[in-house]
Structures are given as C-alpha cells and as structure tokens.
mmCIF file of C-alpha atoms and ligand atoms in Angstrom:
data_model
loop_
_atom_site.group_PDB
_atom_site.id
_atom_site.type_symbol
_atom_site.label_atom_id
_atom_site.label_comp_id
_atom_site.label_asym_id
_atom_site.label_seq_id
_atom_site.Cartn_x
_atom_site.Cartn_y
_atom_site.Cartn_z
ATOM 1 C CA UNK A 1 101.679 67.869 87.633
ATOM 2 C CA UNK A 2 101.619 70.665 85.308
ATOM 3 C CA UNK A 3 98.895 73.065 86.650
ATOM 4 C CA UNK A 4 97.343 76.516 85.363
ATOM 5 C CA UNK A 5 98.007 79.465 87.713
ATOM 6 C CA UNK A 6 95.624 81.932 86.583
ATOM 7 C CA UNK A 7 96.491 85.288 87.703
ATOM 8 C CA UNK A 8 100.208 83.610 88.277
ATOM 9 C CA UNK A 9 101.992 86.827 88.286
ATOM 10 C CA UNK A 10 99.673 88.423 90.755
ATOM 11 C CA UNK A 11 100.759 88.657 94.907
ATOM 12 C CA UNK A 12 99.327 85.219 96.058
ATOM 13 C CA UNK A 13 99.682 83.738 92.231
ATOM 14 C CA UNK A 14 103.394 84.025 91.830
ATOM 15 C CA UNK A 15 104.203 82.819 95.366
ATOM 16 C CA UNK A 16 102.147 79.953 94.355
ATOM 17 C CA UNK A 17 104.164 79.260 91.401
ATOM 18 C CA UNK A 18 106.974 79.366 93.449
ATOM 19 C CA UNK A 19 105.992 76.673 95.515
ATOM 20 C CA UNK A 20 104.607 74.700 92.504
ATOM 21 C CA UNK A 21 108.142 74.152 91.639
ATOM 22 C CA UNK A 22 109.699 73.597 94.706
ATOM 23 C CA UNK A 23 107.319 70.499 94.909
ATOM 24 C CA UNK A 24 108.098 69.249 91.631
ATOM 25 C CA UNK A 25 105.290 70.878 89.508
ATOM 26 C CA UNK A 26 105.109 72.937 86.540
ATOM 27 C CA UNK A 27 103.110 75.891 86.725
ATOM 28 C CA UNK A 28 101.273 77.157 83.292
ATOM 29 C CA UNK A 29 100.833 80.914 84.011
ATOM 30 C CA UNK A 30 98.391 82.916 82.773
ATOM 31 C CA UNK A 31 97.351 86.588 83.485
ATOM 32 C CA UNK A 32 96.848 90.025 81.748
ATOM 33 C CA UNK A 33 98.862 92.100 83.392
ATOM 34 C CA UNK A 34 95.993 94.276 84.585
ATOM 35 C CA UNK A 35 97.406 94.537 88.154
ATOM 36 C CA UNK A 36 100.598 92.896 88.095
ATOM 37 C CA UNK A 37 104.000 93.641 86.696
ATOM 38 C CA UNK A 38 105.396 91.326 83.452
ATOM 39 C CA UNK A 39 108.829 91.454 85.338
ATOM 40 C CA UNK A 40 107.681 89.577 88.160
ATOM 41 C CA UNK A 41 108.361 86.125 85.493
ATOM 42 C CA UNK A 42 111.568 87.136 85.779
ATOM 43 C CA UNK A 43 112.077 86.999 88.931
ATOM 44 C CA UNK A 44 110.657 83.878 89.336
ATOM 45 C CA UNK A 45 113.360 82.746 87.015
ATOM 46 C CA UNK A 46 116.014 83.887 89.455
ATOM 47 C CA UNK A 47 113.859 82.074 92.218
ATOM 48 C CA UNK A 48 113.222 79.271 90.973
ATOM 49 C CA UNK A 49 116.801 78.666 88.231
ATOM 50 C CA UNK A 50 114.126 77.620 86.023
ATOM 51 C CA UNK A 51 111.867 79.046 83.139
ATOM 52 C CA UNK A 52 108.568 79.905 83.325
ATOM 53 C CA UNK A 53 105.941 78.940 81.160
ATOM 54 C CA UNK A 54 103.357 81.836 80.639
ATOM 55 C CA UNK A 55 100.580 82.981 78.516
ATOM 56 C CA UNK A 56 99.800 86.567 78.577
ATOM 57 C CA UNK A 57 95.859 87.304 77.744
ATOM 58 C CA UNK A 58 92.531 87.459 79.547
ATOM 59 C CA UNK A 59 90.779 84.177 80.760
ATOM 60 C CA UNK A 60 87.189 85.859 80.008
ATOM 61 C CA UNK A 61 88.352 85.151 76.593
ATOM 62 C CA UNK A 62 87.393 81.415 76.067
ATOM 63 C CA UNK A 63 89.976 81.451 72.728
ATOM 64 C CA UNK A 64 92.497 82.233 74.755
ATOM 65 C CA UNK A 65 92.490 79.765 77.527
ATOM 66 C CA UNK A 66 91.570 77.286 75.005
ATOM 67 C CA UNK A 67 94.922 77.804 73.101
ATOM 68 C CA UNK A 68 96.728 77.527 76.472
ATOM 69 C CA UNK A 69 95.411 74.268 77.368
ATOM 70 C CA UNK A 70 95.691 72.741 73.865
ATOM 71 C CA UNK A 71 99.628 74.174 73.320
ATOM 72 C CA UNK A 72 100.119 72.914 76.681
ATOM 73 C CA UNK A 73 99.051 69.501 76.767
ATOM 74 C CA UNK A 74 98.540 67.052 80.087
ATOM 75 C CA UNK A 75 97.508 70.214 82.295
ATOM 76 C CA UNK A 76 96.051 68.406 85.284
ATOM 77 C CA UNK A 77 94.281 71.185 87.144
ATOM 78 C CA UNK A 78 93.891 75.292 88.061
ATOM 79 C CA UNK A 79 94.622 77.381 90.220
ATOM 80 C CA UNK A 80 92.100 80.521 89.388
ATOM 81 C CA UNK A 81 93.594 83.416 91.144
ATOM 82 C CA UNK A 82 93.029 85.959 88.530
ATOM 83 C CA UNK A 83 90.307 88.357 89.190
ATOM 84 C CA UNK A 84 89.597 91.999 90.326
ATOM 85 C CA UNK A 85 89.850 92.467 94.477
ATOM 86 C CA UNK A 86 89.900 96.266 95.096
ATOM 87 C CA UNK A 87 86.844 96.158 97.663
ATOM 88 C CA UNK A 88 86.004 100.382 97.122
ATOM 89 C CA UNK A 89 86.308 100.355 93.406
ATOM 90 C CA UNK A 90 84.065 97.278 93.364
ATOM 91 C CA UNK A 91 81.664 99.977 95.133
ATOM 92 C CA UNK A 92 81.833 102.406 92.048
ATOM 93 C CA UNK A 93 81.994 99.956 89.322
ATOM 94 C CA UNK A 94 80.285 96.613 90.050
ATOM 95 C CA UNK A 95 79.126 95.472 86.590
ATOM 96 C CA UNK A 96 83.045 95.463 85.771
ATOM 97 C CA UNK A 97 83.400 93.225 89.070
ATOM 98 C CA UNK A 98 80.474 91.217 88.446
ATOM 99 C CA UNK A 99 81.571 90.650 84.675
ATOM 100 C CA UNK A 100 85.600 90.084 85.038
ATOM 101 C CA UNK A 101 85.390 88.160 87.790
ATOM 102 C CA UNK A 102 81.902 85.678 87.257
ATOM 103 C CA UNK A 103 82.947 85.225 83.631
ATOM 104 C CA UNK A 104 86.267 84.482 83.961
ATOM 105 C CA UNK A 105 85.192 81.870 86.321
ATOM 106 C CA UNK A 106 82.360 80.411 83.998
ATOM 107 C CA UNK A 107 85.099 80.503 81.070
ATOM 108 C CA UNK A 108 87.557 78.792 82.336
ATOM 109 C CA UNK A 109 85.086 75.851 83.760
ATOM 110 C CA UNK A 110 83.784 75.343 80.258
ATOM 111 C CA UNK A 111 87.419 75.197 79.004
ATOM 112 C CA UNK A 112 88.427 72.896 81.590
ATOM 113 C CA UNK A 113 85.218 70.850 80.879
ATOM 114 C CA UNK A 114 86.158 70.827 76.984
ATOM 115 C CA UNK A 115 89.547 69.862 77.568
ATOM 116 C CA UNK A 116 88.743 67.341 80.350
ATOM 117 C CA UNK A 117 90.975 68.636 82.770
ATOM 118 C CA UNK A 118 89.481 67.985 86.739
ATOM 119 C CA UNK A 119 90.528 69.647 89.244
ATOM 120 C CA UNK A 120 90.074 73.418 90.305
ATOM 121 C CA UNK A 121 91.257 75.127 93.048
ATOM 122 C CA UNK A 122 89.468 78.402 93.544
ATOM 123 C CA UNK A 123 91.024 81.718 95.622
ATOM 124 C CA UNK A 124 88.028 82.797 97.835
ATOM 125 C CA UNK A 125 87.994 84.493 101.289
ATOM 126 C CA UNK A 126 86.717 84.872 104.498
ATOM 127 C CA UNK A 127 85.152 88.452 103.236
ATOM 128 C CA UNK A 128 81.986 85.606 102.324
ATOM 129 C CA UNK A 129 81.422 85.048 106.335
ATOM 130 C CA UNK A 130 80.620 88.967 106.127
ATOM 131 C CA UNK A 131 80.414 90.110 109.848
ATOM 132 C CA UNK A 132 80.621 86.574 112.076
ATOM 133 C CA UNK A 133 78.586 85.899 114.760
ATOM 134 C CA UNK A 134 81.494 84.899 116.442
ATOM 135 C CA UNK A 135 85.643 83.915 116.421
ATOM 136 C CA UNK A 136 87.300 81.842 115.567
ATOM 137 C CA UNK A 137 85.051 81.505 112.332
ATOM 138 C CA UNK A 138 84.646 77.658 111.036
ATOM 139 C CA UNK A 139 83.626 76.674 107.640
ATOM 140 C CA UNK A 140 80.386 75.926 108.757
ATOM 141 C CA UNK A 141 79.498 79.585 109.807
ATOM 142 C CA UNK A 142 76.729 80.763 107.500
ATOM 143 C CA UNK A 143 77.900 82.666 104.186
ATOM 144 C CA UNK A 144 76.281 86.301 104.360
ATOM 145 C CA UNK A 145 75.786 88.610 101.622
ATOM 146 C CA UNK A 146 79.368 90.407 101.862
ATOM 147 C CA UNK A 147 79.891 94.485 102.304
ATOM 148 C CA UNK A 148 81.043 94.948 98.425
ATOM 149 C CA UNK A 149 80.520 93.536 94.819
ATOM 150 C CA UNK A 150 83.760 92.258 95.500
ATOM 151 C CA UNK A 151 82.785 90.218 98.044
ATOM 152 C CA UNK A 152 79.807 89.128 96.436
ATOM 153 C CA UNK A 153 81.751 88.367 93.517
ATOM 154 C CA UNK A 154 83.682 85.478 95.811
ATOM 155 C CA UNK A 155 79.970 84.618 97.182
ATOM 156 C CA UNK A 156 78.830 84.005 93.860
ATOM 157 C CA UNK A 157 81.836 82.128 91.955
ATOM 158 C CA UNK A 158 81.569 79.274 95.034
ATOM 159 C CA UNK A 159 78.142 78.824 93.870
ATOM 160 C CA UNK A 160 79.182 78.449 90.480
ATOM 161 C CA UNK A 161 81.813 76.268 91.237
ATOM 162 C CA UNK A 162 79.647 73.889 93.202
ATOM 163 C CA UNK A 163 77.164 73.838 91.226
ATOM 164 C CA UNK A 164 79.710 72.820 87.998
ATOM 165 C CA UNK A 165 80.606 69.859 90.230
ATOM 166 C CA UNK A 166 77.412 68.696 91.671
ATOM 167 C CA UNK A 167 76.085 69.115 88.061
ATOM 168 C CA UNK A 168 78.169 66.219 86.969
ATOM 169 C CA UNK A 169 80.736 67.574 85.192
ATOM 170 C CA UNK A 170 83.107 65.818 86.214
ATOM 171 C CA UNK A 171 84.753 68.791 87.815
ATOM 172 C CA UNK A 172 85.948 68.346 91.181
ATOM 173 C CA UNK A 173 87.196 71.579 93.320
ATOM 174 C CA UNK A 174 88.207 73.280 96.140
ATOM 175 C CA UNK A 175 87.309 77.180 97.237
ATOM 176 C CA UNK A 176 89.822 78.380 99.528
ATOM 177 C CA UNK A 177 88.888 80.971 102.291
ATOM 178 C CA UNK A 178 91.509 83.370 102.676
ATOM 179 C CA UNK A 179 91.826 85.600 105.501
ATOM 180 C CA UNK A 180 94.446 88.262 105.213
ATOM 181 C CA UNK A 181 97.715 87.601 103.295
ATOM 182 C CA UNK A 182 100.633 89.627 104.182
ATOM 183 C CA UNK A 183 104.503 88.995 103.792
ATOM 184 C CA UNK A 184 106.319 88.003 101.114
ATOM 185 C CA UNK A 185 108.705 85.498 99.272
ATOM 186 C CA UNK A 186 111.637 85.768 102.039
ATOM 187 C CA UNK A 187 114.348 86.638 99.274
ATOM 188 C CA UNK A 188 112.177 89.629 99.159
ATOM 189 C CA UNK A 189 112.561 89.439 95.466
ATOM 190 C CA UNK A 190 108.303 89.137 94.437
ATOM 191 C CA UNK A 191 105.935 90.590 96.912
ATOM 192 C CA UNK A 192 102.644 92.770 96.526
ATOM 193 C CA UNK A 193 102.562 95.347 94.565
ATOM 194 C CA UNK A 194 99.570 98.113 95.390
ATOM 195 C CA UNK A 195 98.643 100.045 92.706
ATOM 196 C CA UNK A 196 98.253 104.055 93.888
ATOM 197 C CA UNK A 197 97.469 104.007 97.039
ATOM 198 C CA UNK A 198 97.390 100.951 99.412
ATOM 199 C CA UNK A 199 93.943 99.579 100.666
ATOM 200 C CA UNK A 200 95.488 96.985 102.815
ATOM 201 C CA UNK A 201 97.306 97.334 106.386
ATOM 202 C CA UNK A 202 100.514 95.801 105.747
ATOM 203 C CA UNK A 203 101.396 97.455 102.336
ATOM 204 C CA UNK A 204 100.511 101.030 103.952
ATOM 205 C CA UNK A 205 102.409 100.247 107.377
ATOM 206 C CA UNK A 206 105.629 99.622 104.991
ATOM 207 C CA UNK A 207 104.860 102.794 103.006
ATOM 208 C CA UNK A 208 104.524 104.826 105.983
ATOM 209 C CA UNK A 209 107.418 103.135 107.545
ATOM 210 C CA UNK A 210 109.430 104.004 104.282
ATOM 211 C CA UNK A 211 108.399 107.635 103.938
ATOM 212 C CA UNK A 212 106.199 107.031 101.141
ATOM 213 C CA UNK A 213 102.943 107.904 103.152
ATOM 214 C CA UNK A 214 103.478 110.868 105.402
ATOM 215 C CA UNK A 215 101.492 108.376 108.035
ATOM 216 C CA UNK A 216 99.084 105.475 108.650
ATOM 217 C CA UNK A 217 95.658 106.069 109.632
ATOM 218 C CA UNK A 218 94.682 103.646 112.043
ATOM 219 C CA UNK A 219 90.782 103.046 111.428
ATOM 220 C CA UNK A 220 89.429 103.161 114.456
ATOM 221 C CA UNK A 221 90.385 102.515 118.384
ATOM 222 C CA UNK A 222 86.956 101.765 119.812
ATOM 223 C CA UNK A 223 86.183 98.678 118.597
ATOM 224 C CA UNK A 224 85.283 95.919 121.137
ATOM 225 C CA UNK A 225 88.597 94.030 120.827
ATOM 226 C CA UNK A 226 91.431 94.224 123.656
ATOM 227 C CA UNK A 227 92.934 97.591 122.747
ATOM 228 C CA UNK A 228 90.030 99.075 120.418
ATOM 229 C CA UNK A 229 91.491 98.398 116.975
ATOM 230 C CA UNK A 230 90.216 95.848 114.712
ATOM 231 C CA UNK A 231 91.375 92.052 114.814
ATOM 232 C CA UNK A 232 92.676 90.063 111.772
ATOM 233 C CA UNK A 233 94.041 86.963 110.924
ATOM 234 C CA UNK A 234 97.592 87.643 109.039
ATOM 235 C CA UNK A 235 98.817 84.867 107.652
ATOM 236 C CA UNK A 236 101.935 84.560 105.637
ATOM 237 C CA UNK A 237 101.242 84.821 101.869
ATOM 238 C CA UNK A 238 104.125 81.549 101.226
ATOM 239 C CA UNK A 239 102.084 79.284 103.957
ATOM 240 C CA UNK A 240 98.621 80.350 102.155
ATOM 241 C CA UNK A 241 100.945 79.420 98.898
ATOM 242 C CA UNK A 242 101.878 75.649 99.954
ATOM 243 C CA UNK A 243 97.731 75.571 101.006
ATOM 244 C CA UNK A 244 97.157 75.456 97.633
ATOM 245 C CA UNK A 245 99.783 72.398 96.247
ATOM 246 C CA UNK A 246 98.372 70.234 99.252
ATOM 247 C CA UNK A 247 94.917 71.137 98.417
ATOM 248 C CA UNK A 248 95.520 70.330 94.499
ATOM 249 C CA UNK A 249 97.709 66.824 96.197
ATOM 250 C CA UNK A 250 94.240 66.088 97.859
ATOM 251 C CA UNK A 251 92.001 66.777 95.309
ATOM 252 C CA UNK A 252 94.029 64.314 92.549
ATOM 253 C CA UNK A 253 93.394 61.695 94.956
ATOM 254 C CA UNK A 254 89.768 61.861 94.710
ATOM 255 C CA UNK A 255 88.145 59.446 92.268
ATOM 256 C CA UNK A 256 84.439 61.083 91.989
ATOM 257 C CA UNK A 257 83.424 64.389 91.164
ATOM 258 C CA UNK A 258 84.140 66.423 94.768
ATOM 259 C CA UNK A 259 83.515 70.116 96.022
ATOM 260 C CA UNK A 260 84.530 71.720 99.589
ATOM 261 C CA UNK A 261 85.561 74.807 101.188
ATOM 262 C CA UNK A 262 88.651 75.472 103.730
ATOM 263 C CA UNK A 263 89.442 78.395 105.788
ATOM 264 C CA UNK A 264 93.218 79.368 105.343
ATOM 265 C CA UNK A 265 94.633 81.370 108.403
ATOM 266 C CA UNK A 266 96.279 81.221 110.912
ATOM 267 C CA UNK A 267 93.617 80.570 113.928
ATOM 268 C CA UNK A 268 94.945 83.971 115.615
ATOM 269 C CA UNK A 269 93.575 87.137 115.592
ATOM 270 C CA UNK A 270 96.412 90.081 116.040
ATOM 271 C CA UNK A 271 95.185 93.407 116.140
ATOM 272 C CA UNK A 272 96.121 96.744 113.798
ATOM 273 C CA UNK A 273 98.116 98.540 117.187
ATOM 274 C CA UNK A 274 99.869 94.532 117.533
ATOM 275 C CA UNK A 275 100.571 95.212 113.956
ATOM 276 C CA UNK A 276 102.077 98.363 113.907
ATOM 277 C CA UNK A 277 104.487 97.603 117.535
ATOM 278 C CA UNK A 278 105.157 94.127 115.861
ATOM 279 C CA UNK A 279 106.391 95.637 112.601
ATOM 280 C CA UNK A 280 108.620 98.523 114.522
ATOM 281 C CA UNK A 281 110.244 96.610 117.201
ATOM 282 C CA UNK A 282 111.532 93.303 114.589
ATOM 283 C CA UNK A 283 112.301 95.997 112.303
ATOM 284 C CA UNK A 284 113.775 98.305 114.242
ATOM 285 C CA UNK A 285 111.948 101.057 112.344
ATOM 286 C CA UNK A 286 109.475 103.502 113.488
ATOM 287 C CA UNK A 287 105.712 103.783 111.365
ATOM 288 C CA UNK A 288 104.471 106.997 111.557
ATOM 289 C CA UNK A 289 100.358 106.561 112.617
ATOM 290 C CA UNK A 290 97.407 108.702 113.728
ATOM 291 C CA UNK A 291 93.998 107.336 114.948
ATOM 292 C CA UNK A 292 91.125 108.068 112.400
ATOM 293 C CA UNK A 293 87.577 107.489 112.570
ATOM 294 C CA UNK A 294 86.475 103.629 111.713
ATOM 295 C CA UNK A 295 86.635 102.770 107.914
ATOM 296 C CA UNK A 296 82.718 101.965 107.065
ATOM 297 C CA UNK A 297 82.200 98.023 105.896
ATOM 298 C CA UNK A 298 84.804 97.100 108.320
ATOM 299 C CA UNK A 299 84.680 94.614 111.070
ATOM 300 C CA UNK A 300 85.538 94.546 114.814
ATOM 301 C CA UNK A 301 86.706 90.761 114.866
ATOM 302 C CA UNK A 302 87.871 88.268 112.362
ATOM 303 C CA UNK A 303 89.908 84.858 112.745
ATOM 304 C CA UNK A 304 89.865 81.646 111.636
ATOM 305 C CA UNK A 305 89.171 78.587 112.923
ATOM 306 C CA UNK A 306 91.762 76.362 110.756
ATOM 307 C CA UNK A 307 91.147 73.049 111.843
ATOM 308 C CA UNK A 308 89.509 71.848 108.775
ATOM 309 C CA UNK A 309 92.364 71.958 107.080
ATOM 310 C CA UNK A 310 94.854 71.068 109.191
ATOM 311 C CA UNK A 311 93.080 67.771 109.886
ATOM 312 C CA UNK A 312 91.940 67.308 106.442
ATOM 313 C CA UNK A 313 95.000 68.123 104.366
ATOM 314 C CA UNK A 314 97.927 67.963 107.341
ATOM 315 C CA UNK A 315 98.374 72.039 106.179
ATOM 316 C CA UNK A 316 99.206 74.494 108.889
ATOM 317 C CA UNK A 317 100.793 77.675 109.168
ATOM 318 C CA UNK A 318 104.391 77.365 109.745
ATOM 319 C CA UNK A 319 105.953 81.160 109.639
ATOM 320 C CA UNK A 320 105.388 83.223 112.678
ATOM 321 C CA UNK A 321 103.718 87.471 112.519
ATOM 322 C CA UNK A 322 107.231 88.232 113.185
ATOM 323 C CA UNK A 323 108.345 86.759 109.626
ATOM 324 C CA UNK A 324 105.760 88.259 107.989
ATOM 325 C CA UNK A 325 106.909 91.709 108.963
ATOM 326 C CA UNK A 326 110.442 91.222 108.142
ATOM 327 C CA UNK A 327 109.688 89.678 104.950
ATOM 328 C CA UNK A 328 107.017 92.807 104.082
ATOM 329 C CA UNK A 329 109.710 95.451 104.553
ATOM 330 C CA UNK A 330 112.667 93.859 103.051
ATOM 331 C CA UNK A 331 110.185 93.633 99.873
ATOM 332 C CA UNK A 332 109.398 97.171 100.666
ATOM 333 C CA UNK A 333 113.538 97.805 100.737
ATOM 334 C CA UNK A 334 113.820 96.335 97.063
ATOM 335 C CA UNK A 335 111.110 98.258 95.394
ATOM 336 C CA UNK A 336 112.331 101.573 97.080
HETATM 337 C C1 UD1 B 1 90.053 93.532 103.087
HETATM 338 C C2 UD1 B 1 88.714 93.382 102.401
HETATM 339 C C3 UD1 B 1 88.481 91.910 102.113
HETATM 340 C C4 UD1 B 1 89.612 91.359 101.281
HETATM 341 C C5 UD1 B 1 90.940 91.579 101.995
HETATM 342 C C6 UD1 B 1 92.096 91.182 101.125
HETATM 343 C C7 UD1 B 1 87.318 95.239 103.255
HETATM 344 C C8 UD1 B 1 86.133 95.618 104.055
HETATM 345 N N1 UD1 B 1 87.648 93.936 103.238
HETATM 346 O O1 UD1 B 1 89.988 92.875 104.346
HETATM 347 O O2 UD1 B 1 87.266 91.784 101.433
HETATM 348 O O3 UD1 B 1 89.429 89.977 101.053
HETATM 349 O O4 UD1 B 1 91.094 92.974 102.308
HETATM 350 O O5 UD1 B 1 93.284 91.196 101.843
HETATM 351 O O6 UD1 B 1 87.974 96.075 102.668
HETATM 352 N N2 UD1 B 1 93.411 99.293 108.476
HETATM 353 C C9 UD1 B 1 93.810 100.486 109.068
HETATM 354 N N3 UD1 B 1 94.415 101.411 108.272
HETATM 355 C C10 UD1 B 1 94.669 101.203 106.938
HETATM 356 C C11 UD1 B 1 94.255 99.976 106.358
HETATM 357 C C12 UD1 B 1 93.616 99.055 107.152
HETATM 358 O O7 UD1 B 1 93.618 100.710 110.255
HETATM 359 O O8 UD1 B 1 95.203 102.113 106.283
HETATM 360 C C13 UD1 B 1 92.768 98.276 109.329
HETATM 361 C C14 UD1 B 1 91.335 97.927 108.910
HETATM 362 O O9 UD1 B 1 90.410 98.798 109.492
HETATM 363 C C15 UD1 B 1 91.237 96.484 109.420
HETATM 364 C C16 UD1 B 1 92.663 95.932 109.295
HETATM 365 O O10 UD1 B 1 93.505 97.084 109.210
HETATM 366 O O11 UD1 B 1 90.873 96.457 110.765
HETATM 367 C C17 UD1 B 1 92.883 95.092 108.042
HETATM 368 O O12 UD1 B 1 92.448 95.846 106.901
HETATM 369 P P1 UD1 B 1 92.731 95.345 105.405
HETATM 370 O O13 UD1 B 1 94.175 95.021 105.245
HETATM 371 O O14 UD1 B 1 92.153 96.364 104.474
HETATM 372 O O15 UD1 B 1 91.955 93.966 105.310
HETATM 373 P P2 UD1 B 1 90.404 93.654 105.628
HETATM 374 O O16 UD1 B 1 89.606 94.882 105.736
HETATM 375 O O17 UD1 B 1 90.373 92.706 106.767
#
C-alpha cells in the first residue's frame, strides 16, 4: 500500500516509514520541517537502500496536501503524525496549538474525503486519560480534560475523527494511544531529536549521561509509587512503529465506515530511579542526577493496559527497557 506519513520525518514518523518498507509499503512523506531535520530522508535512504518519496510543506494548507495526493496517485491511507507536542509551550501559546494541530487534522480529512482515500490512522496518547483512577489504564477509562492545550489538542482531534466517520464519510480510522516512546532505530542512525532543551526523560538522561546537561533533575521522590518517583510506560519507539502497519493491515480489511481507539504500551510501569539504574548499568555509563521538587501537571502512576490490541490486532511489544536504553545512547553517540 502506498500510505501518507504525515510528519514522516519526525521521531515516531520516520521509524514508521521505516517499517512501512520493511513490510512492503511505500510511504508518501510529508512534513515541514518545523521540528525535524531534512537529513533524516537521508538516512532513511541508507536504512532502507531505497528512495524516499517526500513532500515538504504544511498539511494546514489544503493546496498542498491536495497536490500530494493527486501527484501521487493510489494512496490508500494516513498516518497523521505531524503536529505540535511540546506540553509547556502549549501552556504559553495555545491558539498556535489549537490552530496547527485541529486544522491540520480537519484539512487533511477533507482532502482524504475529496480524493476518496479511507483509512486514517491518527497518533494520540494516553496524556487524554489525564490523571487515571487507576493502572493499568484500559481504553475504556474515561477521557478527562488533559493538563495542557496539548493534550487537549489530542482530546479534541479524536472527536473530530470520530465524528468524520460516524458522519458517513466514508472515513474509517484508528486513534492510537501512546504512552511514552523512547529508543530508537537500533542502527542508531534516526532517533529523536529535542530541540533546546529536552522535556522528556530519556532524551535528558542521555544528555546528562553525555555531558551535555551538567545533571538530571529527577522530579520528585515522594510520589506514592515503590521508590517515590513517578511510573511510566516506556515503550520502544520501533514496536509503537510496527503498531501502526498492523493497525493500517486491520483497518483495510474493514468493509464499512469504522472508528476505535488502542492503547500502545507496554502493560509495565518502570519508574524514573528504574530508569536512570537501567540506563547506567546496560550502558555501563554513569547519569549524573539530583532530586528536585515534583514537576506540576505530572502524574504519580501511568501504564497501560494493552490487551486491546494485542487481542485485536495480534500487536505486542517485542523489545525489552534494556533495548531501549542501548538503542537511546548509541543515537545519543552519533549525534555527539
Ligand atoms: C509527557 C507529556 C505527555 C506527552 C508525552 C510525550 C506532560 C505532563 N506530559 O509525558 O502529554 O504525550 O510526554 O512523550 O508533560 N522526568 C524527570 N526529569 C526530567 C524529565 C522527566 O524526573 O527531566 C520524569 C517526569 O516527572 C515523569 C517521567 O520522568 O515522571 C516521564 O516524563 P516525560 O518523559 O516528560 O513524559 P510524561 O510526563 O509522562
């Protein structure tokens, strides 16, 4: 199938496309560079011995994707990664969040609609389960108004989405809930790439642990969790990748217009101190940390409960925490 990958060169967008091709599809990216890196396609060359197809423009811009999908005919579905996901500058500028990432969303349905291609798979997150009554979290866990714009923005764009389908539009579509990505391709040639400073645990651990940041600043250690620091579900950002070809698989086979959500994690919670001793004893490497005071909007608790999927689409993590932090610093080792 030849698919769009919106937001293809991004971290969980160009893994994606990765694994597009190593299943026999053809990945159409397209992305703006806003937060990613044009040499990224090239490395996905090298990856993948093949060459990439990509579009560089903004899919607000409803003349844009439209050229895409008419010079590229037969595109039989998307993958809409692209949007903005910095949760704090979401705080300080949430029309920008509310605009980029809502219109992009309502854009590219139309386009699709116009150009009659079905099936959308959509990158949400578990940030839309805001704090959970309880853990593992299923799908069926209420939806709460999330922390940040940025997490409303995910709240929102599922609402959209479903309502596209259920409105007959012959749209059919999958949100996926992420919980936290981390790793990277295990060549260690495409990974993330934080812009300034890193928000996220697993970029800053490998920054500290490189010399970059003089130290980590572990956000909190009295939390109600086994050794006071908060509990997340990492999951390897090439597992969440292949997610998203079986979820696209699944969704081809459906015959009427079709919406659901899946959680994508790994069903275990490890916590930021598990993080930190993980990362330092597979590495061999020692990550410089203090304890600070708890980061506000953040969580004690949060893990998946993955079943959905696994029954549903036969997916399931396959790479262990250990991976993950081998394949995060030997990306960290190429960039630096
Ligand atoms: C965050 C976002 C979430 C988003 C996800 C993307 C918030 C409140 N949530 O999730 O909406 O979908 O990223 O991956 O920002 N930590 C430290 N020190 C650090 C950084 C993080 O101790 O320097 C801790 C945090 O307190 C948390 C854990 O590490 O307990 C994970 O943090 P992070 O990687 O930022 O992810 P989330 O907050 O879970």
């Amino acid at each position: 199938m030849k698919i769009l990958v919106t937001g293809g060169a991004g971290f969980i967008g160009s893994h994606t496309a990765i694994e597009l091709i190593s299943k026999g599809h053809t990945p159409v990216i397209a992305d703006n560079f806003s937060n990613s890196e044009k040499w990224i396609l090239g490395r996905l060359e090298e990856i993948s011995q093949q060459e990439i197809i990509f579009y560089e423009g903004d899919c607000s811009d409803g003349n844009f994707l439209a050229e895409v999908f008419s010079r590229e005919k037969n595109i039989a579905g998307a993958i809409h990664f692209a949007a903005k996901k910095a949760v704090g500058e979401s705080m300080e500028k949430p029309l920008i969040y509310y605009k980029n990432n809502l219109l992009s969303l309502i854009v590219l349905l139309e386009t699709m609609q116009e150009f009659g291609v079905k099936n959308l798979v959509f990158s949400s997150s578990a940030t839309v389960y805001g704090e959970p009554g309880s853990c593992p979290i299923p799908e069926t866990a209420p939806r709460q108004k999330a922390a940040s714009p940025y997490g409303n923005t995910k709240v929102i764009c599922e609402d959209i989405i479903s309502d596209s389908v259920f409105g007959g539009k012959n749209i059919s579509a999958i949100s996926l809930r992420y919980f936290n990505p981390i790793g990277a391709h295990p060549s260690g040639l495409i990974g993330e790439l934080p812009i300034g400073i890193p928000n996220n645990l697993v970029p800053y651990v490998t920054q500290a642990a490189a010399g970059i940041r003089e130290k980590l600043t572990v956000f909190g250690n009295d939390y109600p969790t086994p050794d006071g620091s908060g509990v997340r579900d990492f999951i390897h950002v090439v597992d969440l990748a292949q997610a998203h070809i079986k979820t696209l698989e699944y969704l081809e086979k459906q015959n009427t217009p079709f919406y659901d959500v899946f959680n994508v994690g790994t069903g275990q919670g490890n916590s930021v101190l598990e993080i930190i001793q993980t990362f330092e004893k597979v590495n061999g490497v020692e990550v410089p940390y203090e304890i600070g005071p708890r980061r506000p909007g953040d969580i004690a608790t949060c893990f998946a409960d993955p079943q959905k999927i696994e029954k549903t689409l036969g997916w399931k993590t396959e790479k262990t925490l250990e991976e993950s932090l081998i394949d995060a610093w030997k990306w960290q080792n190429y960039l630096t």
